[in-house]
Each structure stands twice: as structure tokens, then as C-alpha cells.
mmCIF file of the C-alpha atoms, coordinates in Angstrom:
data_MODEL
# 
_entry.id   MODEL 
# 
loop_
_atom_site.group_PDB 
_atom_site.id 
_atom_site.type_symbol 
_atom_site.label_atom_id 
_atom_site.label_alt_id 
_atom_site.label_comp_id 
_atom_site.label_asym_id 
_atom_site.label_entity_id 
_atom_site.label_seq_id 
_atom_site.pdbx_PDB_ins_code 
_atom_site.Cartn_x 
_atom_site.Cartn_y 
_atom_site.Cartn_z 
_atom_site.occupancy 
_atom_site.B_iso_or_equiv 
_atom_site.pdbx_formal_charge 
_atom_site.auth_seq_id 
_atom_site.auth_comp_id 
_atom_site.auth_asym_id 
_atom_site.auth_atom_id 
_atom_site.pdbx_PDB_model_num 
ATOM 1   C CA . UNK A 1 1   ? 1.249   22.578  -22.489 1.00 0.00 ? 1   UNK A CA 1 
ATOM 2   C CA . UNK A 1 2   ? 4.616   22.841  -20.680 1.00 0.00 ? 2   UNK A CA 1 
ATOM 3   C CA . UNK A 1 3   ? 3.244   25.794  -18.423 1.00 0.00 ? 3   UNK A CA 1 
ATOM 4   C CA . UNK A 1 4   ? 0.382   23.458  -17.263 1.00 0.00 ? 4   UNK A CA 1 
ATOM 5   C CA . UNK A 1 5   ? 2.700   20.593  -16.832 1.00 0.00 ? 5   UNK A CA 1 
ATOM 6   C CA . UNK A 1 6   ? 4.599   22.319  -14.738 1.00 0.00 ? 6   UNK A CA 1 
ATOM 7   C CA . UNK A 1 7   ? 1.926   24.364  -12.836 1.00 0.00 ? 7   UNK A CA 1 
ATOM 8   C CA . UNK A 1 8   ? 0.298   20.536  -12.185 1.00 0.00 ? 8   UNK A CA 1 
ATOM 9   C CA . UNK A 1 9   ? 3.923   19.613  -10.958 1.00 0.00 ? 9   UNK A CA 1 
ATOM 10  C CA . UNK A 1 10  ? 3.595   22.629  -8.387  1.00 0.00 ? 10  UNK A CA 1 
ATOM 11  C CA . UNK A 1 11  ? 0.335   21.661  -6.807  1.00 0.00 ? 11  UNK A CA 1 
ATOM 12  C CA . UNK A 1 12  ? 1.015   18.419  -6.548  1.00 0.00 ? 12  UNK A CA 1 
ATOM 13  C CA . UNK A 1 13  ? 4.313   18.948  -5.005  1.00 0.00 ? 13  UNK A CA 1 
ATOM 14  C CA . UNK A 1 14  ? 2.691   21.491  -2.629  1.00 0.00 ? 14  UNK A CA 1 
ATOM 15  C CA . UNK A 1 15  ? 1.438   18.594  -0.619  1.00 0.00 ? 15  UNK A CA 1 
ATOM 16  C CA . UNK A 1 16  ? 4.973   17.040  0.202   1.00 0.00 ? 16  UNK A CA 1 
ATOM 17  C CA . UNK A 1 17  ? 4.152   16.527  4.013   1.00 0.00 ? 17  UNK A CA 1 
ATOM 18  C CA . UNK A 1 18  ? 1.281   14.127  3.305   1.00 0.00 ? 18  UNK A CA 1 
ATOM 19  C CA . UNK A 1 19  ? 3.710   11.825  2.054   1.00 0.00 ? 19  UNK A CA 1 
ATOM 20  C CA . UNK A 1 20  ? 5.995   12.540  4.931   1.00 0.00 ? 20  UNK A CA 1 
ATOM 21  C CA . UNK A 1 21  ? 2.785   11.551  7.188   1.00 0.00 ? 21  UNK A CA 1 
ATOM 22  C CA . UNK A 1 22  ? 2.123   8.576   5.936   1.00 0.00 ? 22  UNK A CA 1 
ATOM 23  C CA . UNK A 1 23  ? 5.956   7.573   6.040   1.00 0.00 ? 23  UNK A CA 1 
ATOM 24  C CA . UNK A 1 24  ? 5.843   8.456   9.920   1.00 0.00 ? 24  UNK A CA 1 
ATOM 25  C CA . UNK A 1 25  ? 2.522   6.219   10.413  1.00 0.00 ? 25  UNK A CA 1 
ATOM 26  C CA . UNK A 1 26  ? 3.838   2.788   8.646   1.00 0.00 ? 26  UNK A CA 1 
ATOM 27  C CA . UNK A 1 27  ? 6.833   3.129   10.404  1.00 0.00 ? 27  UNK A CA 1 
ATOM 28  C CA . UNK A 1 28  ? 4.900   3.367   13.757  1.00 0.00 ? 28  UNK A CA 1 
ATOM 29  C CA . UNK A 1 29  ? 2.517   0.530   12.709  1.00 0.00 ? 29  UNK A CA 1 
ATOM 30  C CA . UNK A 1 30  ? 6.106   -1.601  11.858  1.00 0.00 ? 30  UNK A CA 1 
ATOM 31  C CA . UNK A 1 31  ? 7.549   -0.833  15.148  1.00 0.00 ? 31  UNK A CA 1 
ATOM 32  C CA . UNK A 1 32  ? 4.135   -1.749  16.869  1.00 0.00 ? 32  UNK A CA 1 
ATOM 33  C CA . UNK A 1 33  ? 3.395   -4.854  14.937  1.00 0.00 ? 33  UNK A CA 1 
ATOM 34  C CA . UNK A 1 34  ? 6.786   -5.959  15.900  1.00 0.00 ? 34  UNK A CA 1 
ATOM 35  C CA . UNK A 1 35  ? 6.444   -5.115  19.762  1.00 0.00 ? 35  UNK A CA 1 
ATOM 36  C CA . UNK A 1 36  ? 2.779   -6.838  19.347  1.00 0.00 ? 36  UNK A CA 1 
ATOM 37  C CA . UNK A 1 37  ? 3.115   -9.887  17.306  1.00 0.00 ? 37  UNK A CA 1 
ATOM 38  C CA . UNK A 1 38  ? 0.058   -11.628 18.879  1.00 0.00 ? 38  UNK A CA 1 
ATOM 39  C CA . UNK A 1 39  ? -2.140  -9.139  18.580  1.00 0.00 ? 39  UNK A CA 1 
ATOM 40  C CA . UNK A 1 40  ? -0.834  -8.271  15.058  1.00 0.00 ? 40  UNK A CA 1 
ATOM 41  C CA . UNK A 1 41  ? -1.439  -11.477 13.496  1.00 0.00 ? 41  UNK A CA 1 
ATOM 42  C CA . UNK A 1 42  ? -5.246  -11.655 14.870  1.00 0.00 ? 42  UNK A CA 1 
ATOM 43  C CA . UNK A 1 43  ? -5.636  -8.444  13.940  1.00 0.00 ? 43  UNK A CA 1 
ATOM 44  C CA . UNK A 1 44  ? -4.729  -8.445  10.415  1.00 0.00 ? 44  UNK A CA 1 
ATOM 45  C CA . UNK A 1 45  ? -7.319  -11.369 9.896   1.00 0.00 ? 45  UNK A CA 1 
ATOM 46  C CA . UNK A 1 46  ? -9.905  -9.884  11.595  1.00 0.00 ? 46  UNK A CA 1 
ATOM 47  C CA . UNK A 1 47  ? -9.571  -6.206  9.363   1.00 0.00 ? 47  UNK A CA 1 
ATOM 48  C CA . UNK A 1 48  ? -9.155  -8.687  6.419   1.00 0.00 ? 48  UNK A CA 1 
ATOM 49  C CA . UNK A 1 49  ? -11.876 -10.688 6.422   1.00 0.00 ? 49  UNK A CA 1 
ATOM 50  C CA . UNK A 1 50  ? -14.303 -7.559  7.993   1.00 0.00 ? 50  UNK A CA 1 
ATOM 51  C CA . UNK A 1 51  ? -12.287 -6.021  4.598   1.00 0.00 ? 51  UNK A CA 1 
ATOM 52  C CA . UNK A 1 52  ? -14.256 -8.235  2.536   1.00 0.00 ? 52  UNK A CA 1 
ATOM 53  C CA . UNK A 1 53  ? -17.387 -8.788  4.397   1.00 0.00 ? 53  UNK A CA 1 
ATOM 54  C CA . UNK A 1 54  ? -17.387 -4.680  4.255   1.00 0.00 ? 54  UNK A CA 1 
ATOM 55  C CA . UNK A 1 55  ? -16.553 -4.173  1.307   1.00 0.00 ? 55  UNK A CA 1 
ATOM 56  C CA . UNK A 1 56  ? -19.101 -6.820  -0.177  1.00 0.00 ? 56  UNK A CA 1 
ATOM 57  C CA . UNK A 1 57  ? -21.745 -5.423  1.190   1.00 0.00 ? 57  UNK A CA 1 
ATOM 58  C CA . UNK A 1 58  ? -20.791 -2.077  0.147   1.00 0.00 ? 58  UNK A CA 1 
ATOM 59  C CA . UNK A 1 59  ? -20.503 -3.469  -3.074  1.00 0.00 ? 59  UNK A CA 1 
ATOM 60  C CA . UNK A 1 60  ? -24.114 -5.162  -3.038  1.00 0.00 ? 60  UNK A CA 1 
ATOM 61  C CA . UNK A 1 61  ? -25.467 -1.641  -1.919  1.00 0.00 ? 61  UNK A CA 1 
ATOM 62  C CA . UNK A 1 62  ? -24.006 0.211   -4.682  1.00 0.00 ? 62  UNK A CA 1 
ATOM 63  C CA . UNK A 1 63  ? -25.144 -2.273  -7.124  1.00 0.00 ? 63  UNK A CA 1 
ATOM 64  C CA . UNK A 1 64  ? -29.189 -2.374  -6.492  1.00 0.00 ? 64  UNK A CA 1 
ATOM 65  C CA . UNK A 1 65  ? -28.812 1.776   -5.969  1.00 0.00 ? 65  UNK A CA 1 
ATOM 66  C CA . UNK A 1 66  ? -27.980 1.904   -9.692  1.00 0.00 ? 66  UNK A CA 1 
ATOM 67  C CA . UNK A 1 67  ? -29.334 -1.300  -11.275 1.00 0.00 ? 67  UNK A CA 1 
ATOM 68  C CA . UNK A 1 68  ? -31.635 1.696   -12.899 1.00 0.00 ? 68  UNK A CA 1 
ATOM 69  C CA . UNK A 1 69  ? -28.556 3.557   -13.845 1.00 0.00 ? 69  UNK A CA 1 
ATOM 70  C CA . UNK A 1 70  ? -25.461 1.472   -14.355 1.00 0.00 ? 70  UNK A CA 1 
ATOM 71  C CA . UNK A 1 71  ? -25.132 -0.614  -17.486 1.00 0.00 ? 71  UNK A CA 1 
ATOM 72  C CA . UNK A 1 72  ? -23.765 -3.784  -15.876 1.00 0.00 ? 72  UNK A CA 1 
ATOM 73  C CA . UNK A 1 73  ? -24.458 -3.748  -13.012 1.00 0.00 ? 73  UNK A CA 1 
ATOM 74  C CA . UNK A 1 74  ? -25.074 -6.970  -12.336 1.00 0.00 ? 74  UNK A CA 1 
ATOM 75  C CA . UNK A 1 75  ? -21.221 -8.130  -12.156 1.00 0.00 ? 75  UNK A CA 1 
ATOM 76  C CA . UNK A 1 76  ? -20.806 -5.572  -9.473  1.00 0.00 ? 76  UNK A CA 1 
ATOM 77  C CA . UNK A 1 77  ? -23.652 -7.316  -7.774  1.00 0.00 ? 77  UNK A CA 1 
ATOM 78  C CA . UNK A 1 78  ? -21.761 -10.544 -8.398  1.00 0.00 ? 78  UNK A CA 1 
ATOM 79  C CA . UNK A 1 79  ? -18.440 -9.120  -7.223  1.00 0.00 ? 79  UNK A CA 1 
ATOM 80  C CA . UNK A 1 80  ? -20.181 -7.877  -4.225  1.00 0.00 ? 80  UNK A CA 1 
ATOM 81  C CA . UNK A 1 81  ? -21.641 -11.566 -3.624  1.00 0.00 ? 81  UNK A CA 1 
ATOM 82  C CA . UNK A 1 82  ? -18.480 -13.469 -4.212  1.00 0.00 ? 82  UNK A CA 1 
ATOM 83  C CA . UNK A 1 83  ? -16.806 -10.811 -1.756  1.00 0.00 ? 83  UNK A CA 1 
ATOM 84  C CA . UNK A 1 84  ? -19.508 -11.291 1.307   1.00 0.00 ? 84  UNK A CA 1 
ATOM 85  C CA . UNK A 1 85  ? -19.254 -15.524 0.582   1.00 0.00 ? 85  UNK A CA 1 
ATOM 86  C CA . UNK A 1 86  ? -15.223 -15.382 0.526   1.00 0.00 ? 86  UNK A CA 1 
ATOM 87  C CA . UNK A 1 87  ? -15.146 -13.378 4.173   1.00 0.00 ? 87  UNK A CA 1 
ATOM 88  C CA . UNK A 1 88  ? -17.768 -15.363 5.507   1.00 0.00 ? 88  UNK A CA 1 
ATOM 89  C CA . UNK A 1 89  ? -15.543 -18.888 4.643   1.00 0.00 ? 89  UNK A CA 1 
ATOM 90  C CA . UNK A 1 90  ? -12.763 -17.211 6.146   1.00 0.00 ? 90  UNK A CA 1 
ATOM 91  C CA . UNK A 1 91  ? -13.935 -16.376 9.286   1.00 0.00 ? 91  UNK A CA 1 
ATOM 92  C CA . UNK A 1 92  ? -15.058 -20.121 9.169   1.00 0.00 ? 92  UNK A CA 1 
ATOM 93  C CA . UNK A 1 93  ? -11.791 -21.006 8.318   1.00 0.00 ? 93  UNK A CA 1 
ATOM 94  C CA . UNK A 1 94  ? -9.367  -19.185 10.448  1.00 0.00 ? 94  UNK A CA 1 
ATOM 95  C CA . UNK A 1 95  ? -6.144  -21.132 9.589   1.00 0.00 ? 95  UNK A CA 1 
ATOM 96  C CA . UNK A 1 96  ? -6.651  -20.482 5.646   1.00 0.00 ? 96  UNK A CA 1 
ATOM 97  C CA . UNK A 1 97  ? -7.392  -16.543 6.613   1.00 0.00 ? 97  UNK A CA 1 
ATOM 98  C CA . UNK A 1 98  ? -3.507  -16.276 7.240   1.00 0.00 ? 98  UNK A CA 1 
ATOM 99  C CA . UNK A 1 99  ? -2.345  -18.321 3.817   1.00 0.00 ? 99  UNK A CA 1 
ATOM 100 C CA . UNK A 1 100 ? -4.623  -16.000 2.073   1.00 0.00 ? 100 UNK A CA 1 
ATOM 101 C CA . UNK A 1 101 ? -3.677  -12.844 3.698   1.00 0.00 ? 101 UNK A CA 1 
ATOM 102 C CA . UNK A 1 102 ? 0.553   -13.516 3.280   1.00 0.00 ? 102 UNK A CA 1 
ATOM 103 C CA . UNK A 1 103 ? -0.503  -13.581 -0.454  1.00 0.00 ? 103 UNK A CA 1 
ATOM 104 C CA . UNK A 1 104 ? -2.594  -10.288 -0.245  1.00 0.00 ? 104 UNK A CA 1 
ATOM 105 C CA . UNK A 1 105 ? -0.089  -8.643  1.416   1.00 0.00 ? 105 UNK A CA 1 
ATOM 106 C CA . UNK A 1 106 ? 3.218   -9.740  -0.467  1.00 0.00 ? 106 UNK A CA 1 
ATOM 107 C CA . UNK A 1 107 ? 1.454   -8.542  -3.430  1.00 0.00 ? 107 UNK A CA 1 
ATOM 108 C CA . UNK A 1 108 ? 0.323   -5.561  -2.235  1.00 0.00 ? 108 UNK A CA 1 
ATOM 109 C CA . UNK A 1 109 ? 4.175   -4.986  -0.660  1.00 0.00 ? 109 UNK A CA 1 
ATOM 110 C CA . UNK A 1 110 ? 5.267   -6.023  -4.187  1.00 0.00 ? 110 UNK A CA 1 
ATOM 111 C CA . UNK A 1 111 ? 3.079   -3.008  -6.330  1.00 0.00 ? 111 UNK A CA 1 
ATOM 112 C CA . UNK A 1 112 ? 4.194   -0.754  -3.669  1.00 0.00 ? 112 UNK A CA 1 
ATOM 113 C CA . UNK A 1 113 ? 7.963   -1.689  -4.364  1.00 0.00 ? 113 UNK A CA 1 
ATOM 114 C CA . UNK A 1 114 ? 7.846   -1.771  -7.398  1.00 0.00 ? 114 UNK A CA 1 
ATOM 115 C CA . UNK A 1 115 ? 6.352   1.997   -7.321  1.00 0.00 ? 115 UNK A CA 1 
ATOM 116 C CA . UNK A 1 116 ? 8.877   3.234   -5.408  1.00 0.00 ? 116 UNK A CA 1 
ATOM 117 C CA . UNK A 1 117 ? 11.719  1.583   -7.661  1.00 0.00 ? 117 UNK A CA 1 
ATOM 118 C CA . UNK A 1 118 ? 9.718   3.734   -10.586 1.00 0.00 ? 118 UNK A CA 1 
ATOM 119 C CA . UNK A 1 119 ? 9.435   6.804   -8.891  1.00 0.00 ? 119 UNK A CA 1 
ATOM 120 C CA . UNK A 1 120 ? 13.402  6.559   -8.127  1.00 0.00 ? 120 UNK A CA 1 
ATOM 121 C CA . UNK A 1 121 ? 13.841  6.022   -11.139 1.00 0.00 ? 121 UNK A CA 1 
ATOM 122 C CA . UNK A 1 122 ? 11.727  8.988   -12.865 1.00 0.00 ? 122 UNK A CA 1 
ATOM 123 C CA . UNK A 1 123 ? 13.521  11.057  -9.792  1.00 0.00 ? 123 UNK A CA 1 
ATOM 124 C CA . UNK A 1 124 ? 16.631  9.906   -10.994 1.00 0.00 ? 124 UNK A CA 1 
ATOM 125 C CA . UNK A 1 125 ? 15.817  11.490  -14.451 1.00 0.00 ? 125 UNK A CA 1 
ATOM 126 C CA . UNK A 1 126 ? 15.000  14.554  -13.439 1.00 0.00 ? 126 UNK A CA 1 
ATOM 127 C CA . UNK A 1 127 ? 18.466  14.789  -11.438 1.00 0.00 ? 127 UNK A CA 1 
ATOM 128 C CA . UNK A 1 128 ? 16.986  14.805  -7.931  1.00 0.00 ? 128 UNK A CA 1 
ATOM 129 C CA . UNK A 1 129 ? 19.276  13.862  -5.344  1.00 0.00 ? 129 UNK A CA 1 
ATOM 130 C CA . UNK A 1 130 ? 19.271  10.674  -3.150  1.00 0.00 ? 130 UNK A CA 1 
ATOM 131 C CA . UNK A 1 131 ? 17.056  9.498   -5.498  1.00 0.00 ? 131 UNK A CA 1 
ATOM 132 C CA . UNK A 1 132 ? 19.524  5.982   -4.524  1.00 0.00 ? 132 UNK A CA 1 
ATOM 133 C CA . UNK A 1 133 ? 17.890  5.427   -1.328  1.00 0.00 ? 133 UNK A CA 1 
ATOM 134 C CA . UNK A 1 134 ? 14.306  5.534   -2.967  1.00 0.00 ? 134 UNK A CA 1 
ATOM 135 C CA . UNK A 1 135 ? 15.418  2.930   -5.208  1.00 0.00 ? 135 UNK A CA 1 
ATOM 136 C CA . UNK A 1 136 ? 17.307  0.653   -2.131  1.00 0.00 ? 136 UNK A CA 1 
ATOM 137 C CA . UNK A 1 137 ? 13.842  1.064   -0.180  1.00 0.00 ? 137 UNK A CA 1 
ATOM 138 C CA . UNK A 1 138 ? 12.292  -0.420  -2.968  1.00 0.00 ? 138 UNK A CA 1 
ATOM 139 C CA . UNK A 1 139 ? 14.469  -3.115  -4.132  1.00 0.00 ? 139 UNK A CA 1 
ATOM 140 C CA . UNK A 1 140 ? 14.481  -4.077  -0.322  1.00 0.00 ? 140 UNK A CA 1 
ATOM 141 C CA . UNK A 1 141 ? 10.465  -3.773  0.027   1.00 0.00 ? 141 UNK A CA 1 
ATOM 142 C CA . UNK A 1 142 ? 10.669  -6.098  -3.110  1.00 0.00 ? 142 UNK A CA 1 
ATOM 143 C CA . UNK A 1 143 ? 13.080  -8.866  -1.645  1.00 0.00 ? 143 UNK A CA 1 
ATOM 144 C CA . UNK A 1 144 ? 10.949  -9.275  1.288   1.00 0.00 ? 144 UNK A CA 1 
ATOM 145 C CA . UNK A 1 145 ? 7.341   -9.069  -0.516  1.00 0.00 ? 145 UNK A CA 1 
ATOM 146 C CA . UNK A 1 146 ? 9.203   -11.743 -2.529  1.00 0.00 ? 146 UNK A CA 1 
ATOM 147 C CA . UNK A 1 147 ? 9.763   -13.961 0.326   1.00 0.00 ? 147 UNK A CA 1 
ATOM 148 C CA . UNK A 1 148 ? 5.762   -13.627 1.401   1.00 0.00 ? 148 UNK A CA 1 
ATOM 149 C CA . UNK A 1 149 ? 4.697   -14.931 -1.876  1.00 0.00 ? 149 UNK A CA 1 
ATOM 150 C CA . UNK A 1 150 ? 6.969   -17.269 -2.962  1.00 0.00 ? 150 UNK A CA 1 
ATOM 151 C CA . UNK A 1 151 ? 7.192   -18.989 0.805   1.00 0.00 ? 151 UNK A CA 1 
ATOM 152 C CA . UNK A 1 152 ? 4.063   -18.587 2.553   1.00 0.00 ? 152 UNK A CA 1 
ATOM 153 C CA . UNK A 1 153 ? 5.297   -21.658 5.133   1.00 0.00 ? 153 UNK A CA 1 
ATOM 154 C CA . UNK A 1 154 ? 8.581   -19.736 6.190   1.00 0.00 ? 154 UNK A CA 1 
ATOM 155 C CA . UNK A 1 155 ? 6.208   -16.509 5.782   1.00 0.00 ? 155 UNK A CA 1 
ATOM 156 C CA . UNK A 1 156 ? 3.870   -17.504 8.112   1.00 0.00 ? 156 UNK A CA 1 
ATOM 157 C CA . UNK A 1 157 ? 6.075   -18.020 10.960  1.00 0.00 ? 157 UNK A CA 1 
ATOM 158 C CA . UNK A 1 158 ? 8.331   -14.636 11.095  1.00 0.00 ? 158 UNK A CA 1 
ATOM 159 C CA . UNK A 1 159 ? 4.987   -12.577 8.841   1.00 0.00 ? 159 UNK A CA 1 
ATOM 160 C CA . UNK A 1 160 ? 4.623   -10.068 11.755  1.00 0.00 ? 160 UNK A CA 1 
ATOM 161 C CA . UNK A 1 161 ? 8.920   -9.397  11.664  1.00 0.00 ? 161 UNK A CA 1 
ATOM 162 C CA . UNK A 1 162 ? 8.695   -8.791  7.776   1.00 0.00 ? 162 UNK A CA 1 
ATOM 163 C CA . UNK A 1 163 ? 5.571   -7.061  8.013   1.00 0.00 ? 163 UNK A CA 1 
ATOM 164 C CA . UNK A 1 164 ? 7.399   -4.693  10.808  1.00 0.00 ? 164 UNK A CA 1 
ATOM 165 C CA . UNK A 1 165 ? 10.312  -4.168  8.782   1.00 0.00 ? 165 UNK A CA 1 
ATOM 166 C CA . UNK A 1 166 ? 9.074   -4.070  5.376   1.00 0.00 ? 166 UNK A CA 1 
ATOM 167 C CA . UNK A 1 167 ? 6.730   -0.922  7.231   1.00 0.00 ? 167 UNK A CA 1 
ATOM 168 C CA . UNK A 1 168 ? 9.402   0.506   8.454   1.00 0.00 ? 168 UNK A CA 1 
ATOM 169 C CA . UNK A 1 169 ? 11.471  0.352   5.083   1.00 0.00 ? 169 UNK A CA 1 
ATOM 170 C CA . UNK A 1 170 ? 8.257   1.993   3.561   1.00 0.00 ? 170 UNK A CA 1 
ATOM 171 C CA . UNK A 1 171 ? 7.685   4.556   6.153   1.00 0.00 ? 171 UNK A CA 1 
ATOM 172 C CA . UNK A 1 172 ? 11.288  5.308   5.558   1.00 0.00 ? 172 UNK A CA 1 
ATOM 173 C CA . UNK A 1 173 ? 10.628  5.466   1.751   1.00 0.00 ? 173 UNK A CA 1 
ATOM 174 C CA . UNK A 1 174 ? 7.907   7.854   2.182   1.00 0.00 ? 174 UNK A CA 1 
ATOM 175 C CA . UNK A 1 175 ? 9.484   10.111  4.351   1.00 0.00 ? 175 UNK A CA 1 
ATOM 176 C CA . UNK A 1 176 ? 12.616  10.192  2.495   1.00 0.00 ? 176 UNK A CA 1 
ATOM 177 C CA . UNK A 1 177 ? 10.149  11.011  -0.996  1.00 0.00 ? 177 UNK A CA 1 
ATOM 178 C CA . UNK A 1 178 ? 8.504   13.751  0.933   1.00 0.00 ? 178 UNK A CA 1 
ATOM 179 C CA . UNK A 1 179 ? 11.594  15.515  1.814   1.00 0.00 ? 179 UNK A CA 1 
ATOM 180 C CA . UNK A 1 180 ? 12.983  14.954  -1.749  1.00 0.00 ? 180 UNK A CA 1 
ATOM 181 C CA . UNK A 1 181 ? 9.170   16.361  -2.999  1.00 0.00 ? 181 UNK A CA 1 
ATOM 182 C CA . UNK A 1 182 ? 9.929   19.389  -0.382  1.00 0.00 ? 182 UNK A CA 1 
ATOM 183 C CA . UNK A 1 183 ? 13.573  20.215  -1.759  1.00 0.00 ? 183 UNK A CA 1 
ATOM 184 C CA . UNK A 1 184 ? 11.885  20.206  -5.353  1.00 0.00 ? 184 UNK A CA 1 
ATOM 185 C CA . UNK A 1 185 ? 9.111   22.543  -4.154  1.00 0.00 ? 185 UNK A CA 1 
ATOM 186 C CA . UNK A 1 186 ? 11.918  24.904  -2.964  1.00 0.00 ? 186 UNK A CA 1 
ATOM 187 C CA . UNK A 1 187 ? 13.482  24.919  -6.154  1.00 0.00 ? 187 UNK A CA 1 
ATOM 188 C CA . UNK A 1 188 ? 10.030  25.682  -8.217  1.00 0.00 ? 188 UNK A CA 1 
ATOM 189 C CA . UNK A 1 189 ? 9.247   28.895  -6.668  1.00 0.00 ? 189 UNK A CA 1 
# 
């Protein structure tokens, strides 16, 4: 059991640059959304409400394909439905599309946080270095997914300067776990 632990661990590890990649990408998109703010904030709405238009519809697809085949399938039918309806009275509702998407985003800033404070910590317990400035990348990516949900009225008038740093403290976070991922993969071969 320990061998295939650890042979898991290995092949997983193996791909250390991926996270490394997608550290160097959010902290482009935070420098670019803060260079951009404009153009940012319109958009983020459009991708989210085309999001759940999209995905609805997607959703609605996959449904009647396997109404034959899927026991309930009628709730992701429904989900689908509710998904199309919500996009559609956001796009007719422009001002409401930001409220909704501070929310959507703190909280998505806020799992990722609290992720990365985990991982630190499980890093921590296997005695990999710098595991600290995992966990201060977190704690700050908390803080300021924090101030999205909690304030959407302050949010909503500095969203694309958090959103650009908060990026860039993730992008930083990512690249900092792939290197630590790459000095472990060192040490397992």
C-alpha cells in the first residue's frame, strides 16, 4: 500500500511545471487586468453570463442525450434551465451582473485560499521547505476574497485592483508550489 502511495506521489509530482504554468498565466492576467481595468470589468461579465448561458445549454444537451440512460435526469434538465434563465436576466440586467459576479469570485478566491493554506499545511508536515510562503499566499488570497464578499459596495469600486493582485498572489502561489513539487521530485528519485 505504501509502495503505491508513494509511486502515485511520483507521477503526480512528475507534472510540477503545470503548476508552475498556471502560476505564470494568473499572474499575467493580474498584471493585465490591472493595466486594463475597463476592459476587465466588461469582460468578466460578458465570460460570466456567456458562462452560464454556455453552460446551460450544455447542460440541457446532456440532459435529453441521456433522459434514456440517466436516472434523474430531469434535475439536470432543470439545472440546465435555471442556468440559461439566470444568464439571460443578467445580460438584461447589467448592473446586477457585477453584484453577482464579486460574490462568485470572492468565493471562488476564498476555496482557492483556503486550498493553498491546506496544502501548506500538509507541506509543512511532510517537512518541505518554504512551505511559509504557501501559507502567507493563502492567508493573503483569503483577506482579500474576504473583502469581495463581505463588501461588495467597496468591492465594486477597486474589484479589478484586488482581482489583479489577488492573481498575482496566486500566480505567485502556484509557482512557488511548483518549484517546491520540483525540489520533492528531485528528492524521490
Amino acid at each position: 500500500m505504501e509502495k503505491d502511495l508513494l509511486q502515485s506521489a511520483q507521477r503526480a509530482i512528475r507534472y510540477w511545471w503545470i503548476s508552475i504554468l498556471v502560476g505564470i498565466i494568473a499572474a499575467a492576467l493580474g498584471v493585465w487586468c490591472l493595466f486594463q481595468p475597463l476592459i476587465t470589468l466588461f469582460t468578466l461579465s460578458t465570460l460570466f453570463i456567456g458562462g452560464f448561458i454556455v453552460g446551460g445549454i450544455f447542460e440541457i444537451t446532456f440532459a435529453a442525450l441521456n433522459r434514456e440512460n440517466m436516472r434523474g435526469w430531469g434535475w439536470t434538465l432543470a439545472s440546465g434551465i435555471i442556468s440559461v434563465l439566470f444568464g439571460l436576466l443578467l445580460l438584461s440586467k447589467p448592473i446586477t451582473t457585477f453584484a453577482v459576479m464579486l460574490f462568485f469570485v470572492g468565493f471562488w478566491l476564498l476555496f482557492q485560499s483556503l486550498w493553498s493554506v491546506g496544502t501548506a499545511v500538509e507541506l509543512q508536515m511532510i517537512k518541505v521547505k518554504g512551505w511559509g510562503w504557501m501559507l502567507f499566499f493563502g492567508v493573503v488570497g483569503f483577506i482579500f476574497s474576504f473583502i469581495l464578499i463581505s463588501n461588495p459596495a467597496f468591492a465594486a469600486g477597486v474589484i479589478v485592483y484586488l482581482m489583479s493582485f489577488t492573481l498575482v498572489c496566486y500566480g505567485a502561489l502556484r509557482v512557488y508550489f511548483g518549484l517546491r513539487l520540483r525540489t520533492l521530485s528531485k528528492h524521490l528519485q
